[in-house]
Structure formats: C-alpha cells, structure tokens
CSV table of C-alpha atoms and ligand atoms in Angstrom, one decimal:
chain,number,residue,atom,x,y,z
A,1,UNK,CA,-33.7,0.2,-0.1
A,2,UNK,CA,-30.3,-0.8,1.6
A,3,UNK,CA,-29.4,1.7,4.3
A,4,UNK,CA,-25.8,1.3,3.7
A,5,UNK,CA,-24.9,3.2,7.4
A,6,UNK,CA,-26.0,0.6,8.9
A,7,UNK,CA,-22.3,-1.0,8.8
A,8,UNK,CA,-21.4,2.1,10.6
A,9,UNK,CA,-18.5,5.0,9.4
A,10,UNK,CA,-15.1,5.1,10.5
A,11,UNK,CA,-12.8,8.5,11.0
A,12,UNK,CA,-10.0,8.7,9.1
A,13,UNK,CA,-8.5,11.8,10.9
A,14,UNK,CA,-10.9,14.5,9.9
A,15,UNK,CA,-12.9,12.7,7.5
A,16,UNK,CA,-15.7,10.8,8.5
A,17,UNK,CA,-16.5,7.5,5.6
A,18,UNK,CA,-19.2,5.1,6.0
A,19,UNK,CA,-17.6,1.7,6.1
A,20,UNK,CA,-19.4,0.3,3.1
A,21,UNK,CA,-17.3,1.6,0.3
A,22,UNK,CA,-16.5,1.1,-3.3
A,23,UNK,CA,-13.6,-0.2,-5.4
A,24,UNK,CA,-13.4,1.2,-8.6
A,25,UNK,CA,-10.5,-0.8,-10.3
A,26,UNK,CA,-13.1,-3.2,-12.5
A,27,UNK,CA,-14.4,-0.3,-14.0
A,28,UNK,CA,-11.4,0.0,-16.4
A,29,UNK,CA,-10.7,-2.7,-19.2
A,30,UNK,CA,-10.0,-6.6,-19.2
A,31,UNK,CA,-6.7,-6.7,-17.2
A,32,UNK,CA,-7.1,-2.8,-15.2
A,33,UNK,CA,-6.1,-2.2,-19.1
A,34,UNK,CA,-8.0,0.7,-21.1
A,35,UNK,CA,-11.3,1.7,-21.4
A,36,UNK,CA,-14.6,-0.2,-20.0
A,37,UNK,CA,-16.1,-2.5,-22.5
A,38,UNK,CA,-19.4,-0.3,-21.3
A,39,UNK,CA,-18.4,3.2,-21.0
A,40,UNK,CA,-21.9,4.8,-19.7
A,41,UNK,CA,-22.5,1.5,-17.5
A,42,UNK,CA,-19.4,2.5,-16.0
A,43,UNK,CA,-20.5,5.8,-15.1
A,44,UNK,CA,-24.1,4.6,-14.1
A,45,UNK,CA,-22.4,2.4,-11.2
A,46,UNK,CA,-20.2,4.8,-9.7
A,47,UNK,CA,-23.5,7.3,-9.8
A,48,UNK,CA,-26.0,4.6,-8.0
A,49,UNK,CA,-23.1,4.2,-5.6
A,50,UNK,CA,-23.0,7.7,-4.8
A,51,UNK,CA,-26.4,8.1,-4.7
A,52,UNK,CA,-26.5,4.8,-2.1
A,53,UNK,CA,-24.6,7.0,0.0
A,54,UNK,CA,-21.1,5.3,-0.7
A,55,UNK,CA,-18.9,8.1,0.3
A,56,UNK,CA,-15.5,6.4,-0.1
A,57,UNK,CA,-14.3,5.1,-3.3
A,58,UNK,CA,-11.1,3.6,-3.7
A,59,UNK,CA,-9.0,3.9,-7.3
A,60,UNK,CA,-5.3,4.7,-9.0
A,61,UNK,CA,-4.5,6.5,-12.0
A,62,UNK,CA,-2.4,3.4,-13.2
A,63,UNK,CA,-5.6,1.7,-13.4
A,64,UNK,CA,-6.2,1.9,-17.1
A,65,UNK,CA,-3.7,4.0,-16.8
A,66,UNK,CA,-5.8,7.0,-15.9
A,67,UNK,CA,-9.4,5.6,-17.3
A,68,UNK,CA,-10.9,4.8,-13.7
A,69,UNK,CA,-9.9,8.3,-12.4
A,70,UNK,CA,-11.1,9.8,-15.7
A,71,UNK,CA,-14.7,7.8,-15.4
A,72,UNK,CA,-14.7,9.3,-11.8
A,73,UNK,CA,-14.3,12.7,-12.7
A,74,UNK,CA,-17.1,12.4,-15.5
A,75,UNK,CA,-19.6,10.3,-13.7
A,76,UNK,CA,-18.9,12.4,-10.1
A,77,UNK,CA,-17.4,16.0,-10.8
A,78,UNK,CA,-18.1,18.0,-9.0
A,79,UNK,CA,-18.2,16.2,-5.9
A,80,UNK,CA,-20.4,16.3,-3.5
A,81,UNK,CA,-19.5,17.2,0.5
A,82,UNK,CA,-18.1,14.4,2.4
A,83,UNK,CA,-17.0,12.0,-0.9
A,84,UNK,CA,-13.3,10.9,0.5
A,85,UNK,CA,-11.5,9.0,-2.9
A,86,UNK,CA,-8.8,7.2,-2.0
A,87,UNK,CA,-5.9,6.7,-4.3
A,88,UNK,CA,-2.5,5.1,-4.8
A,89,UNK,CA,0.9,6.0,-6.0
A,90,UNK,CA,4.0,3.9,-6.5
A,91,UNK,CA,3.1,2.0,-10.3
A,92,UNK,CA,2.8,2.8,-13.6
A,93,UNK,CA,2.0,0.0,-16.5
A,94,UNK,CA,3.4,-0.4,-19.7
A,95,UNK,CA,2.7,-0.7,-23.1
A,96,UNK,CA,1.7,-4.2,-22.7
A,97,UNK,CA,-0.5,-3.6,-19.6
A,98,UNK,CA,2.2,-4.5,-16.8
A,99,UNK,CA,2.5,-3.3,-13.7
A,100,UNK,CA,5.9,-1.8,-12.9
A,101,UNK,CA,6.8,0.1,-10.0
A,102,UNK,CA,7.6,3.5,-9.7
A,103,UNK,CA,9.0,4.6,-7.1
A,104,UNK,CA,11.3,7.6,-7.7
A,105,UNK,CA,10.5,11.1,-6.4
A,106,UNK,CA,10.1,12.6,-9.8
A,107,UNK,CA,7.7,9.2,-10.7
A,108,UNK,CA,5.5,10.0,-7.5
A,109,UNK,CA,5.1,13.4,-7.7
A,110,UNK,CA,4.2,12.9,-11.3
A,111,UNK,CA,1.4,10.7,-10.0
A,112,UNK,CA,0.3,12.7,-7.6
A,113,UNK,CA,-0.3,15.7,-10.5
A,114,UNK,CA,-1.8,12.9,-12.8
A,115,UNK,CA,-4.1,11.9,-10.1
A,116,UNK,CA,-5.0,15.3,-9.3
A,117,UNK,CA,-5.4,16.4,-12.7
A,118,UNK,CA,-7.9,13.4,-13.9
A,119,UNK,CA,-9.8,13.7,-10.9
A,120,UNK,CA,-10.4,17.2,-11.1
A,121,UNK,CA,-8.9,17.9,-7.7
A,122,UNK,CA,-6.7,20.6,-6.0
A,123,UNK,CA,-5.7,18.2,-3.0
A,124,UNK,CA,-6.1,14.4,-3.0
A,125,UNK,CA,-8.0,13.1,-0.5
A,126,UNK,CA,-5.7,10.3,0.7
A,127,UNK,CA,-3.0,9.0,-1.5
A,128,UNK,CA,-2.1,5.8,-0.2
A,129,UNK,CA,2.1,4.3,-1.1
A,130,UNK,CA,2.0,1.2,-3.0
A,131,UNK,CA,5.4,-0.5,-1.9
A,132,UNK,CA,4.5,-4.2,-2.6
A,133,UNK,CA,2.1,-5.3,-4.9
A,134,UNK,CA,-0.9,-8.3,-5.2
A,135,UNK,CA,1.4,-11.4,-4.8
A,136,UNK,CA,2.2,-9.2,-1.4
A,137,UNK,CA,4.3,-6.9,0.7
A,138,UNK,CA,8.2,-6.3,-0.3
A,139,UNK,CA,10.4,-6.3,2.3
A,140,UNK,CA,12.8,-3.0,2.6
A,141,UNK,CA,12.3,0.6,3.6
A,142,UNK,CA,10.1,3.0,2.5
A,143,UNK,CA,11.8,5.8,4.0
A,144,UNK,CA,12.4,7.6,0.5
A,145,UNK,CA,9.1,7.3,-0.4
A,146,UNK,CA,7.3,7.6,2.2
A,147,UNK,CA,9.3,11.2,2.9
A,148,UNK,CA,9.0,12.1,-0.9
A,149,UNK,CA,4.6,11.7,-0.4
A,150,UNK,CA,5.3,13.5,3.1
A,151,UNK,CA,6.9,16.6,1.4
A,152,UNK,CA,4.2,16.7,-1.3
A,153,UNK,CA,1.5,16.9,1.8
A,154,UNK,CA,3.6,19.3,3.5
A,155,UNK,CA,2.9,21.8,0.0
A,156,UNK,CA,-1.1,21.0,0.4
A,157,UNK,CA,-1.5,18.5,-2.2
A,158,UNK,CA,-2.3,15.6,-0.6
A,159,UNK,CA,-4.4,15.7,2.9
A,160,UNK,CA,-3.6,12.6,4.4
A,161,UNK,CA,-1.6,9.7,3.4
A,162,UNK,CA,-1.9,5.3,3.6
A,163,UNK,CA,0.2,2.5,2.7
A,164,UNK,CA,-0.9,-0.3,0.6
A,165,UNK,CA,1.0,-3.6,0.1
A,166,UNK,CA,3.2,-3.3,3.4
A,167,UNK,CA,4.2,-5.0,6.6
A,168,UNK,CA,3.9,-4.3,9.9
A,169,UNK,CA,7.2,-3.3,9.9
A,170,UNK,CA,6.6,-0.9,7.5
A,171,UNK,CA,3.3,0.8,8.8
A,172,UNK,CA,6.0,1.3,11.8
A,173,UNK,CA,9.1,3.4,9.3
A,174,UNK,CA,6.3,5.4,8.2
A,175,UNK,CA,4.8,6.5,10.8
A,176,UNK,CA,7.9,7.7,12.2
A,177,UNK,CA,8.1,10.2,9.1
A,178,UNK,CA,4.0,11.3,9.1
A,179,UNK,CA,1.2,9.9,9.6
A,180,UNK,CA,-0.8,6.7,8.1
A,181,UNK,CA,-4.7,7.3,8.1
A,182,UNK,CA,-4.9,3.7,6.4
A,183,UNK,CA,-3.8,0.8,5.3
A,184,UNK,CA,-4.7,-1.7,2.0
A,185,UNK,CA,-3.3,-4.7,1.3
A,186,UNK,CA,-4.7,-8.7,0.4
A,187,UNK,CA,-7.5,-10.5,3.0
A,188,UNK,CA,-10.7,-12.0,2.7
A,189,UNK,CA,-12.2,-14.8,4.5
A,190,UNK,CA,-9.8,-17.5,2.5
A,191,UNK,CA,-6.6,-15.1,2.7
A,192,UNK,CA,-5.8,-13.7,6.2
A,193,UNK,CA,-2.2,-13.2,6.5
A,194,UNK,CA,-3.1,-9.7,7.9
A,195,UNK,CA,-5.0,-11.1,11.2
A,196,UNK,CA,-2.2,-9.6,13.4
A,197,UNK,CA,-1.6,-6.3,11.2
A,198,UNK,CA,-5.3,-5.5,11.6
A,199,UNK,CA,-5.9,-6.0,15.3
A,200,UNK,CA,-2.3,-3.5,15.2
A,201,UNK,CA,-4.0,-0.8,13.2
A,202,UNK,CA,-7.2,-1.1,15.0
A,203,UNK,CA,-5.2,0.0,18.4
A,204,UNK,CA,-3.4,2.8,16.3
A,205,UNK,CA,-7.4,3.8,14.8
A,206,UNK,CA,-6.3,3.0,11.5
A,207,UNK,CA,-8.1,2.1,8.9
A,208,UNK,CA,-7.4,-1.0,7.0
A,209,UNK,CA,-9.2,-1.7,3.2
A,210,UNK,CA,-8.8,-5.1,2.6
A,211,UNK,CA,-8.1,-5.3,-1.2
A,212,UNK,CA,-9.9,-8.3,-2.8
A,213,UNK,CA,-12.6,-9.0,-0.7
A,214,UNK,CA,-14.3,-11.4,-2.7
A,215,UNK,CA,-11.7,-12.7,-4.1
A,216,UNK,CA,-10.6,-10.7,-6.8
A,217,UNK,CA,-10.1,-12.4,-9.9
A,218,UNK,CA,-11.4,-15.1,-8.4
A,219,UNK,CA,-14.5,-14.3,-6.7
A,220,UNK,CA,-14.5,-16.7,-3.5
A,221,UNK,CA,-16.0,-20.2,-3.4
A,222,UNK,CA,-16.4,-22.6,-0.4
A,223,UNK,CA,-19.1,-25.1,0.3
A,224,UNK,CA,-19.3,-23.5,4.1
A,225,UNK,CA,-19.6,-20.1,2.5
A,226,UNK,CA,-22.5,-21.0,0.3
A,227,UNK,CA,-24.1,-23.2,3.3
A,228,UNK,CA,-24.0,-20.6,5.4
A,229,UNK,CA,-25.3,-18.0,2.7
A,230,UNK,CA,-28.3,-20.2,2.3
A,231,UNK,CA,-29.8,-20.6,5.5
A,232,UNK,CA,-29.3,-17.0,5.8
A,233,UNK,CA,-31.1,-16.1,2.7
A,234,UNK,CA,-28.1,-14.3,1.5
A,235,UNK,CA,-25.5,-14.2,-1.2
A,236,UNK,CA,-21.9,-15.9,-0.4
A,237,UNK,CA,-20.4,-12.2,-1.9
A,238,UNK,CA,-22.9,-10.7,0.6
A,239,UNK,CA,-21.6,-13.2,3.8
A,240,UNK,CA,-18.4,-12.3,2.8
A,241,UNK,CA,-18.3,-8.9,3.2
A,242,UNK,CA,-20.4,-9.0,6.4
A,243,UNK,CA,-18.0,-11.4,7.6
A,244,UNK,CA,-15.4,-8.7,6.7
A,245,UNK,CA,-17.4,-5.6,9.0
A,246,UNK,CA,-17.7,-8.4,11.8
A,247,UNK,CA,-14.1,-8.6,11.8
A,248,UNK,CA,-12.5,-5.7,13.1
A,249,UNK,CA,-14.3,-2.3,13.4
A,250,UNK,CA,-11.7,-0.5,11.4
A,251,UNK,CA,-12.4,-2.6,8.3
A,252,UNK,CA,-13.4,-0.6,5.2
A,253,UNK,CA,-14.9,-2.3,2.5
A,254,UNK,CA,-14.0,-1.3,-1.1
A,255,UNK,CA,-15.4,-4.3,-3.0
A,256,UNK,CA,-15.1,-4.0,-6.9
A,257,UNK,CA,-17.8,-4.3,-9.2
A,258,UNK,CA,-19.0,-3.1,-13.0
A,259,UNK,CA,-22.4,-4.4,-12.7
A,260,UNK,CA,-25.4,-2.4,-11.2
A,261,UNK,CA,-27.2,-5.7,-10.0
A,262,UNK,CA,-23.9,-6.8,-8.3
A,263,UNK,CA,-23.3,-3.2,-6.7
A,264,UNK,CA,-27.0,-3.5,-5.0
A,265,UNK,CA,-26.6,-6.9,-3.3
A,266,UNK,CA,-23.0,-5.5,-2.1
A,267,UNK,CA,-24.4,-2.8,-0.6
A,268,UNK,CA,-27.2,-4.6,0.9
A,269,UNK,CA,-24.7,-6.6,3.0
A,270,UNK,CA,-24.1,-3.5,5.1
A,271,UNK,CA,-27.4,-4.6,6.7
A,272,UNK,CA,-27.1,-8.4,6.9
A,273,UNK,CA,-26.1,-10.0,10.6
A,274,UNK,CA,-24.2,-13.2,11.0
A,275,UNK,CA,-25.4,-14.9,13.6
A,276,UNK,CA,-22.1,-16.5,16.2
A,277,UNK,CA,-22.9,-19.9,14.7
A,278,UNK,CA,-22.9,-18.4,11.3
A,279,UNK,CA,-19.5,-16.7,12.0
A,280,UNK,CA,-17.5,-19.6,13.6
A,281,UNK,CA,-18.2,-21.7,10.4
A,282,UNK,CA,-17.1,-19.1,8.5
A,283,UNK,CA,-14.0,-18.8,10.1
A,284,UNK,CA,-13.6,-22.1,10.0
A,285,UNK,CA,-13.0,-21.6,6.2
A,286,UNK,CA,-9.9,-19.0,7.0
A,287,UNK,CA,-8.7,-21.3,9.5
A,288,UNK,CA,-8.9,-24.2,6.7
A,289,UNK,CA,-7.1,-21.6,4.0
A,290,UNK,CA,-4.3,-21.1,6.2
A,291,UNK,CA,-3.6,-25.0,7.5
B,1,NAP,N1,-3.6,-2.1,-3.4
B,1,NAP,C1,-3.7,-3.1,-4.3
B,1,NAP,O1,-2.6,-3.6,-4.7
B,1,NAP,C2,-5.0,-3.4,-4.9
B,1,NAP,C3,-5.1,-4.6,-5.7
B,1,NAP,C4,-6.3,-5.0,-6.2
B,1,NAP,C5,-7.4,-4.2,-6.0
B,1,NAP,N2,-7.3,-3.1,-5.2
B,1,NAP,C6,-8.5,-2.2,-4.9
B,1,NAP,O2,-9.4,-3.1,-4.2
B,1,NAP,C7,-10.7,-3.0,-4.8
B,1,NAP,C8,-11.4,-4.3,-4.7
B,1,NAP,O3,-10.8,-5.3,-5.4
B,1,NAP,P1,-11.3,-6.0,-6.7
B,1,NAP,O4,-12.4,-5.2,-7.3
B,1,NAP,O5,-10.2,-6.3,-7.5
B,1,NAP,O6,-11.8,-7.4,-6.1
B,1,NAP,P2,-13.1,-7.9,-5.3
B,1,NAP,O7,-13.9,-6.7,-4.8
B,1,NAP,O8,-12.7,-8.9,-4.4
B,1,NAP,O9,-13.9,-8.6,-6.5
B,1,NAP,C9,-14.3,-8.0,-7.7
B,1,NAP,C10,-14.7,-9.1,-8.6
B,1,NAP,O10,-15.9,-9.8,-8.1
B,1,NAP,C11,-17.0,-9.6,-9.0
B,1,NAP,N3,-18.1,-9.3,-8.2
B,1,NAP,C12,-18.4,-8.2,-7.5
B,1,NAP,N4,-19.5,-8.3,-6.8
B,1,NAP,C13,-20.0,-9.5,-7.1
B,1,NAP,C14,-21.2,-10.2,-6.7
B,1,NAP,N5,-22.1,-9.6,-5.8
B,1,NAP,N6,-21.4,-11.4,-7.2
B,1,NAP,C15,-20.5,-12.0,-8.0
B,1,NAP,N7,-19.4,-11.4,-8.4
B,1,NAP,C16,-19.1,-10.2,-7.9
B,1,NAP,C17,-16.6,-8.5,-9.9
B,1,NAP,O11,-17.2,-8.8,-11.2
B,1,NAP,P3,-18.3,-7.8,-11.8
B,1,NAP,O12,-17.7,-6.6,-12.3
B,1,NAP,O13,-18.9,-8.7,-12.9
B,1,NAP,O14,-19.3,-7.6,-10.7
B,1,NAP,C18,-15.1,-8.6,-10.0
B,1,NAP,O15,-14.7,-9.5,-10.9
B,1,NAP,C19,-10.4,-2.6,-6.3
B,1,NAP,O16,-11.5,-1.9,-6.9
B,1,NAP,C20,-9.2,-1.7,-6.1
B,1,NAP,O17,-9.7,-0.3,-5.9
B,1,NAP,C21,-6.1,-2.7,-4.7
C-alpha cells in the first residue's frame, strides 16, 4: 500500500500536514450543487483517505452549499489528532447554483459560524479569503476582508488564515494585517500563471494548494503527458501530481475526486519519481500552454 509520506509534510505554522492531501469539492452534486449522486460512496472516500493517512482536506460550505462540510462531519467526526481541514469564505451560491461573492463582514462571519457549525468545530482550522474566483484573481484590496477574518481569529474562531484567488500583491496587503499560512489559487502543469507567486511564498514558508491540479473539469490531456506516463508505468493524473510535489516544496496537493479507485492511484503518486528527462518534457508542456 501507498505510503503517502513519502511526498513529505509541510508546516503550516503549528500544524504539521503531509503534502499529499485531498480536495473534497467533487463530493457534492453535478455543478458543487446539492447532494452526491452516491451519498455513502461519498463518505467511503473521505474515510479511505483518512485512513491513507491524508491529513489535510480542503472544502467550503458554499460547496453544495453546506453538503461537502456536512459529508465531512458524518464520514470524519470526531476527528482524529493532526486532521488540518482547510476552508474558504468569501461566496455563497444561489438558487440556481451560482456563485456569488460575499464579501461583507456580516456575510463572512456568517460563514465562518456555518462552517463551524456543519463541521462540528469550535475553531476552524484555516479559513482561507476567497477574493477572486476560478476565471482568476480580482484586482483591488482586501483590506476589509482580510481585517473582518483577522478579528474573527482574534476571538479564537479561526486559528490560522489563507488566501485563495489572489495576487501577489494581495498576499502582500494581507500580510500586513495578520498572517497568511497559505495560499490556493489555479495551476497545474498546462496553467502556470502562479510560477513567480509560488517561488514568493516558498521564501515566505507558505504554503500554496494549487486548485485544479488535474485539470478540474477538465481533467488534463497532452500527448507528452501520456508519453511520459507510459514509459513510466504510471497514470498521466499520477505524473501530474508528481510533477506538482517536484515543483516547489511548499506545494500541497488537494486533488478532487468521488471515486475510491481514482483516490488510490492519486495517492500512490506520493511515491512515484520523475526522472530529469521525465520532468523537462513535462515542462515542456507548461512552457507550450503558456506560448
Ligand atoms: N479556491 C477555488 O476557487 C477552488 C476552485 C476549485 C477547486 N478548489 C479546491 O481544489 C480541489 C481540487 O480541485 P478539483 O477537484 O475541482 O479538480 P482536480 O483535482 O483538478 O480534478 C478533479 C476531477 O478529476 C477527476 N479525477 C480525479 N482523479 C482522477 C484520476 N486519477 N483519473 C481520472 N480522473 C480523475 C475527478 O473525477 P472523479 O470524481 O470521477 O474522480 C474530477 O472530475 C477541490 O476539491 C476544491 O477543494 C478550489
């Protein structure tokens, strides 16, 4: 069985997380909308995940809204020493399943007590500020935001707090006001706008937990990826996310999945080394992406 440490941990401040994580976002329904089509498989992959020693799990209560956190509580609860969940604040969706930002003081320290209460938690973890969202950052300051999460750590409910969606810029404003344990927004081998931002936060020791690392909603293809994948008797999912550990050592890996079978071969890429030939073709393909 995959020893999943084998991709090594990474501190975020007092917390210690093994760099293979999980995302939990697929677990709710088509469109992050609802409930799972497969309510107990749900709960089945966040268990074998914990039980594979994934210690970090990434999720939102506007995912659903509320159904991923719920399915965490009731798979997980209580939790176990050392499980760090990660969430984020700064959305809510409506009736028809958009995504619309929320932003206000009273709307984020609502989330904060929605998060807290479908988790089953007295503190979150790490509540990470959603200023942008997947087409990208927004530009402008987060100062009122940021400050409003700051105060609600102040009062204990929140330990430590991220960004998600942001520029460098922005990682800068905040930190200014408290401090940022970590970072989310878009990369993967075929989207790497971030290349400077990580290299930043890895001087700073911050985390960053590239959202979409296989793609997303559109799981990554590429000849060289699948080449590559072949000779080493792996999966392209699996090459990308060893591609992803290679990349900077604060990378934490959250990939998204609602399948057991998927979930193993994720994991099992915590042990899987990519040769340097292996790696410059496969930058090659982010090189290509960006051209
Ligand atoms: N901050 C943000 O704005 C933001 C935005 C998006 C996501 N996120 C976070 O990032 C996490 C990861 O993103 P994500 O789950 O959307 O994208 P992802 O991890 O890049 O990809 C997930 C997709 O790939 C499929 N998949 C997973 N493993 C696979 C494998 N081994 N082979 C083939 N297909 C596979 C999944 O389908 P199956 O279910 O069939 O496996 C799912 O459709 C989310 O869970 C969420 O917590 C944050």
């Amino acid at each position: 069985m995959t020893d999943i440490t084998r991709a090594g941990a990474f501190q975020l401040s007092d917390r210690s997380v093994n760099r293979m994580g999980y995302g939990a976002m697929q677990l709710a329904g088509p469109g992050v909308f609802g409930p799972p089509k497969d309510h107990a498989g749900a709960l089945a992959v966040l268990r074998e995940a914990v039980a594979r020693g994934v210690n970090h799990i990434d999720t939102s209560d506007y995912y659903g809204p509320h159904v991923t956190n719920q399915l965490i509580r009731e798979a997980l609860h209580p939790y176990r020493d050392g499980l760090t969940i990660v969430t984020k604040l700064g959305a809510r969706r409506g009736d028809d399943a958009s995504w619309i930002p929320a932003h206000s003081p009273a709307e984020l320290t609502q989330g904060v007590h929605d998060n807290l209460r479908n988790l089953g938690l007295e503190a979150l973890d790490v509540a990470n500020l959603r200023i942008g969202d997947i087409q990208g950052p927004a530009e402008g300051t987060l100062e009122p935001q940021f400050a409003t999460l700051a105060e609600l750590q102040r009062q204990g409910l929140i330990r430590h707090l991220g960004l998600s969606n942001v520029t460098s810029a922005q990682v800068k404003e905040a930190r200014a006001i408290a401090p940022v344990v970590c970072v989310q927004n878009h990369y993967n081998l075929a989207h790497r706008g971030d290349d400077a931002l990580i290299d930043e936060l890895a001087g700073l020791c911050i985390a960053y937990a590239p959202f979409f690392p296989l793609g997303g909603f559109f799981p990554l293809q590429s000849s060289a990826l699948s080449e590559v994948a072949a000779d080493l008797g792996a999966t392209p999912m699996q090459v990308a996310l060893a591609w992803l550990l290679r990349r900077a050592p604060n990378i934490l890996l959250i990939p998204g999945t609602s399948s057991l079978d998927h979930l193993s071969e994720n994991l099992a890429a915590a042990e899987l080394a990519l040769p340097d030939a292996a790696l410059a073709r496969l930058n090659a393909i982010g090189a290509l992406a960006a051209s």
